[in-house]
Amino acid sequence: MLSGSLDFNIEKNDYLVTLSVEITKLGKKTSKTKPWFNRISEKTIKRRRVARSNWVNDTNNEPLFNRYKTRQREVSNILRCEKRKYLQNMIEKAL
C-alpha cells in the first residue's frame, strides 16, 4: 500500500518538474543569432580586433591605444544603429 502511494508521488513530482521545465524553458539553448548583424558590423568588429591586437603587442604606445578606443566607439555606435534600424523595420512591418 505504501509503495503504491510512493510511486504515485514520484510520478506526480516527475510530471511537475517536466511541466516547470517546459514553462520556464530550462535546458533549452537560446538562439544567439542576431538578424541585425550584417557585413558592416562584421567589418567594424574586424577593424576593432586588429586595433586591439596591435595595441596589446605594444601597450606603451599611446596612439595605438587611442586608435583602439576610437574603433571601440565606432563598433558600439554602428551596432546600436543597425539594431535600431532592424527594430524600426520590424515595427513598421507589424503596423
mmCIF file of the C-alpha atoms, coordinates in Angstrom:
data_MODEL
# 
_entry.id   MODEL 
# 
loop_
_atom_site.group_PDB 
_atom_site.id 
_atom_site.type_symbol 
_atom_site.label_atom_id 
_atom_site.label_alt_id 
_atom_site.label_comp_id 
_atom_site.label_asym_id 
_atom_site.label_entity_id 
_atom_site.label_seq_id 
_atom_site.pdbx_PDB_ins_code 
_atom_site.Cartn_x 
_atom_site.Cartn_y 
_atom_site.Cartn_z 
_atom_site.occupancy 
_atom_site.B_iso_or_equiv 
_atom_site.pdbx_formal_charge 
_atom_site.auth_seq_id 
_atom_site.auth_comp_id 
_atom_site.auth_asym_id 
_atom_site.auth_atom_id 
_atom_site.pdbx_PDB_model_num 
ATOM 1  C CA . MET A 1 1  ? 0.000  0.000  0.000   1.00 0.00 ? 1  MET A CA 1 
ATOM 2  C CA . LEU A 1 2  ? 2.774  2.378  0.929   1.00 0.00 ? 2  LEU A CA 1 
ATOM 3  C CA . SER A 1 3  ? 4.815  1.680  -2.196  1.00 0.00 ? 3  SER A CA 1 
ATOM 4  C CA . GLY A 1 4  ? 1.803  2.405  -4.422  1.00 0.00 ? 4  GLY A CA 1 
ATOM 5  C CA . SER A 1 5  ? 1.319  5.893  -2.998  1.00 0.00 ? 5  SER A CA 1 
ATOM 6  C CA . LEU A 1 6  ? 5.071  6.452  -3.138  1.00 0.00 ? 6  LEU A CA 1 
ATOM 7  C CA . ASP A 1 7  ? 5.120  5.585  -6.847  1.00 0.00 ? 7  ASP A CA 1 
ATOM 8  C CA . PHE A 1 8  ? 2.223  7.960  -7.429  1.00 0.00 ? 8  PHE A CA 1 
ATOM 9  C CA . ASN A 1 9  ? 4.065  10.777 -5.639  1.00 0.00 ? 9  ASN A CA 1 
ATOM 10 C CA . ILE A 1 10 ? 7.225  10.147 -7.662  1.00 0.00 ? 10 ILE A CA 1 
ATOM 11 C CA . GLU A 1 11 ? 5.265  10.191 -10.925 1.00 0.00 ? 11 GLU A CA 1 
ATOM 12 C CA . LYS A 1 12 ? 3.482  13.354 -9.842  1.00 0.00 ? 12 LYS A CA 1 
ATOM 13 C CA . ASN A 1 13 ? 6.775  15.032 -8.962  1.00 0.00 ? 13 ASN A CA 1 
ATOM 14 C CA . ASP A 1 14 ? 8.321  13.993 -12.284 1.00 0.00 ? 14 ASP A CA 1 
ATOM 15 C CA . TYR A 1 15 ? 5.336  15.450 -14.107 1.00 0.00 ? 15 TYR A CA 1 
ATOM 16 C CA . LEU A 1 16 ? 5.577  18.712 -12.175 1.00 0.00 ? 16 LEU A CA 1 
ATOM 17 C CA . VAL A 1 17 ? 9.298  19.005 -12.869 1.00 0.00 ? 17 VAL A CA 1 
ATOM 18 C CA . THR A 1 18 ? 8.856  18.439 -16.610 1.00 0.00 ? 18 THR A CA 1 
ATOM 19 C CA . LEU A 1 19 ? 5.963  20.882 -16.656 1.00 0.00 ? 19 LEU A CA 1 
ATOM 20 C CA . SER A 1 20 ? 8.002  23.573 -14.901 1.00 0.00 ? 20 SER A CA 1 
ATOM 21 C CA . VAL A 1 21 ? 10.924 22.978 -17.270 1.00 0.00 ? 21 VAL A CA 1 
ATOM 22 C CA . GLU A 1 22 ? 8.626  23.441 -20.258 1.00 0.00 ? 22 GLU A CA 1 
ATOM 23 C CA . ILE A 1 23 ? 7.150  26.607 -18.808 1.00 0.00 ? 23 ILE A CA 1 
ATOM 24 C CA . THR A 1 24 ? 10.467 28.200 -17.848 1.00 0.00 ? 24 THR A CA 1 
ATOM 25 C CA . LYS A 1 25 ? 12.315 26.763 -20.871 1.00 0.00 ? 25 LYS A CA 1 
ATOM 26 C CA . LEU A 1 26 ? 15.173 25.476 -18.753 1.00 0.00 ? 26 LEU A CA 1 
ATOM 27 C CA . GLY A 1 27 ? 17.682 23.340 -20.559 1.00 0.00 ? 27 GLY A CA 1 
ATOM 28 C CA . LYS A 1 28 ? 16.928 24.891 -23.936 1.00 0.00 ? 28 LYS A CA 1 
ATOM 29 C CA . LYS A 1 29 ? 19.647 26.918 -25.566 1.00 0.00 ? 29 LYS A CA 1 
ATOM 30 C CA . THR A 1 30 ? 18.579 30.358 -26.607 1.00 0.00 ? 30 THR A CA 1 
ATOM 31 C CA . SER A 1 31 ? 19.293 31.430 -30.124 1.00 0.00 ? 31 SER A CA 1 
ATOM 32 C CA . LYS A 1 32 ? 22.390 33.584 -30.434 1.00 0.00 ? 32 LYS A CA 1 
ATOM 33 C CA . THR A 1 33 ? 21.656 34.732 -33.959 1.00 0.00 ? 33 THR A CA 1 
ATOM 34 C CA . LYS A 1 34 ? 21.285 38.444 -34.353 1.00 0.00 ? 34 LYS A CA 1 
ATOM 35 C CA . PRO A 1 35 ? 19.372 39.258 -37.530 1.00 0.00 ? 35 PRO A CA 1 
ATOM 36 C CA . TRP A 1 36 ? 20.506 42.884 -37.449 1.00 0.00 ? 36 TRP A CA 1 
ATOM 37 C CA . PHE A 1 37 ? 24.158 41.818 -37.534 1.00 0.00 ? 37 PHE A CA 1 
ATOM 38 C CA . ASN A 1 38 ? 25.392 42.445 -41.095 1.00 0.00 ? 38 ASN A CA 1 
ATOM 39 C CA . ARG A 1 39 ? 28.574 42.891 -43.132 1.00 0.00 ? 39 ARG A CA 1 
ATOM 40 C CA . ILE A 1 40 ? 29.111 46.442 -41.930 1.00 0.00 ? 40 ILE A CA 1 
ATOM 41 C CA . SER A 1 41 ? 29.052 45.162 -38.366 1.00 0.00 ? 41 SER A CA 1 
ATOM 42 C CA . GLU A 1 42 ? 31.492 42.384 -39.216 1.00 0.00 ? 42 GLU A CA 1 
ATOM 43 C CA . LYS A 1 43 ? 33.940 44.766 -40.886 1.00 0.00 ? 43 LYS A CA 1 
ATOM 44 C CA . THR A 1 44 ? 33.956 47.196 -37.983 1.00 0.00 ? 44 THR A CA 1 
ATOM 45 C CA . ILE A 1 45 ? 34.451 44.386 -35.478 1.00 0.00 ? 45 ILE A CA 1 
ATOM 46 C CA . LYS A 1 46 ? 37.376 43.056 -37.515 1.00 0.00 ? 46 LYS A CA 1 
ATOM 47 C CA . ARG A 1 47 ? 38.932 46.535 -37.532 1.00 0.00 ? 47 ARG A CA 1 
ATOM 48 C CA . ARG A 1 48 ? 38.462 46.756 -33.776 1.00 0.00 ? 48 ARG A CA 1 
ATOM 49 C CA . ARG A 1 49 ? 40.102 43.355 -33.263 1.00 0.00 ? 49 ARG A CA 1 
ATOM 50 C CA . VAL A 1 50 ? 43.082 44.365 -35.387 1.00 0.00 ? 50 VAL A CA 1 
ATOM 51 C CA . ALA A 1 51 ? 43.430 47.631 -33.470 1.00 0.00 ? 51 ALA A CA 1 
ATOM 52 C CA . ARG A 1 52 ? 43.258 45.771 -30.172 1.00 0.00 ? 52 ARG A CA 1 
ATOM 53 C CA . SER A 1 53 ? 45.837 43.188 -31.180 1.00 0.00 ? 53 SER A CA 1 
ATOM 54 C CA . ASN A 1 54 ? 48.180 45.966 -32.349 1.00 0.00 ? 54 ASN A CA 1 
ATOM 55 C CA . TRP A 1 55 ? 47.759 47.768 -29.043 1.00 0.00 ? 55 TRP A CA 1 
ATOM 56 C CA . VAL A 1 56 ? 48.201 44.586 -26.960 1.00 0.00 ? 56 VAL A CA 1 
ATOM 57 C CA . ASN A 1 57 ? 51.500 43.899 -28.720 1.00 0.00 ? 57 ASN A CA 1 
ATOM 58 C CA . ASP A 1 58 ? 52.766 47.348 -27.690 1.00 0.00 ? 58 ASP A CA 1 
ATOM 59 C CA . THR A 1 59 ? 50.781 48.576 -24.665 1.00 0.00 ? 59 THR A CA 1 
ATOM 60 C CA . ASN A 1 60 ? 53.026 51.592 -24.080 1.00 0.00 ? 60 ASN A CA 1 
ATOM 61 C CA . ASN A 1 61 ? 52.133 53.117 -27.447 1.00 0.00 ? 61 ASN A CA 1 
ATOM 62 C CA . GLU A 1 62 ? 49.545 55.863 -26.841 1.00 0.00 ? 62 GLU A CA 1 
ATOM 63 C CA . PRO A 1 63 ? 48.418 56.320 -30.494 1.00 0.00 ? 63 PRO A CA 1 
ATOM 64 C CA . LEU A 1 64 ? 47.637 52.605 -30.772 1.00 0.00 ? 64 LEU A CA 1 
ATOM 65 C CA . PHE A 1 65 ? 45.552 52.805 -27.612 1.00 0.00 ? 65 PHE A CA 1 
ATOM 66 C CA . ASN A 1 66 ? 43.686 55.854 -28.935 1.00 0.00 ? 66 ASN A CA 1 
ATOM 67 C CA . ARG A 1 67 ? 43.032 54.069 -32.239 1.00 0.00 ? 67 ARG A CA 1 
ATOM 68 C CA . TYR A 1 68 ? 41.678 51.058 -30.356 1.00 0.00 ? 68 TYR A CA 1 
ATOM 69 C CA . LYS A 1 69 ? 39.369 53.238 -28.254 1.00 0.00 ? 69 LYS A CA 1 
ATOM 70 C CA . THR A 1 70 ? 38.151 55.009 -31.399 1.00 0.00 ? 70 THR A CA 1 
ATOM 71 C CA . ARG A 1 71 ? 37.408 51.676 -33.056 1.00 0.00 ? 71 ARG A CA 1 
ATOM 72 C CA . GLN A 1 72 ? 35.598 50.550 -29.924 1.00 0.00 ? 72 GLN A CA 1 
ATOM 73 C CA . ARG A 1 73 ? 33.306 53.589 -30.065 1.00 0.00 ? 73 ARG A CA 1 
ATOM 74 C CA . GLU A 1 74 ? 32.725 53.058 -33.788 1.00 0.00 ? 74 GLU A CA 1 
ATOM 75 C CA . VAL A 1 75 ? 31.645 49.465 -33.223 1.00 0.00 ? 75 VAL A CA 1 
ATOM 76 C CA . SER A 1 76 ? 29.243 50.329 -30.429 1.00 0.00 ? 76 SER A CA 1 
ATOM 77 C CA . ASN A 1 77 ? 27.693 53.153 -32.467 1.00 0.00 ? 77 ASN A CA 1 
ATOM 78 C CA . ILE A 1 78 ? 27.314 51.044 -35.603 1.00 0.00 ? 78 ILE A CA 1 
ATOM 79 C CA . LEU A 1 79 ? 25.854 48.068 -33.736 1.00 0.00 ? 79 LEU A CA 1 
ATOM 80 C CA . ARG A 1 80 ? 23.413 50.318 -31.914 1.00 0.00 ? 80 ARG A CA 1 
ATOM 81 C CA . CYS A 1 81 ? 22.311 51.972 -35.167 1.00 0.00 ? 81 CYS A CA 1 
ATOM 82 C CA . GLU A 1 82 ? 21.948 48.670 -37.024 1.00 0.00 ? 82 GLU A CA 1 
ATOM 83 C CA . LYS A 1 83 ? 19.879 47.208 -34.213 1.00 0.00 ? 83 LYS A CA 1 
ATOM 84 C CA . ARG A 1 84 ? 17.716 50.327 -34.129 1.00 0.00 ? 84 ARG A CA 1 
ATOM 85 C CA . LYS A 1 85 ? 17.143 50.125 -37.899 1.00 0.00 ? 85 LYS A CA 1 
ATOM 86 C CA . TYR A 1 86 ? 16.186 46.469 -37.624 1.00 0.00 ? 86 TYR A CA 1 
ATOM 87 C CA . LEU A 1 87 ? 13.733 47.113 -34.798 1.00 0.00 ? 87 LEU A CA 1 
ATOM 88 C CA . GLN A 1 88 ? 12.170 50.067 -36.609 1.00 0.00 ? 88 GLN A CA 1 
ATOM 89 C CA . ASN A 1 89 ? 11.685 47.918 -39.709 1.00 0.00 ? 89 ASN A CA 1 
ATOM 90 C CA . MET A 1 90 ? 10.054 45.209 -37.596 1.00 0.00 ? 90 MET A CA 1 
ATOM 91 C CA . ILE A 1 91 ? 7.696  47.753 -36.041 1.00 0.00 ? 91 ILE A CA 1 
ATOM 92 C CA . GLU A 1 92 ? 6.786  49.165 -39.462 1.00 0.00 ? 92 GLU A CA 1 
ATOM 93 C CA . LYS A 1 93 ? 6.062  45.671 -40.795 1.00 0.00 ? 93 LYS A CA 1 
ATOM 94 C CA . ALA A 1 94 ? 3.869  44.925 -37.788 1.00 0.00 ? 94 ALA A CA 1 
ATOM 95 C CA . LEU A 1 95 ? 1.779  48.050 -38.315 1.00 0.00 ? 95 LEU A CA 1 
# 
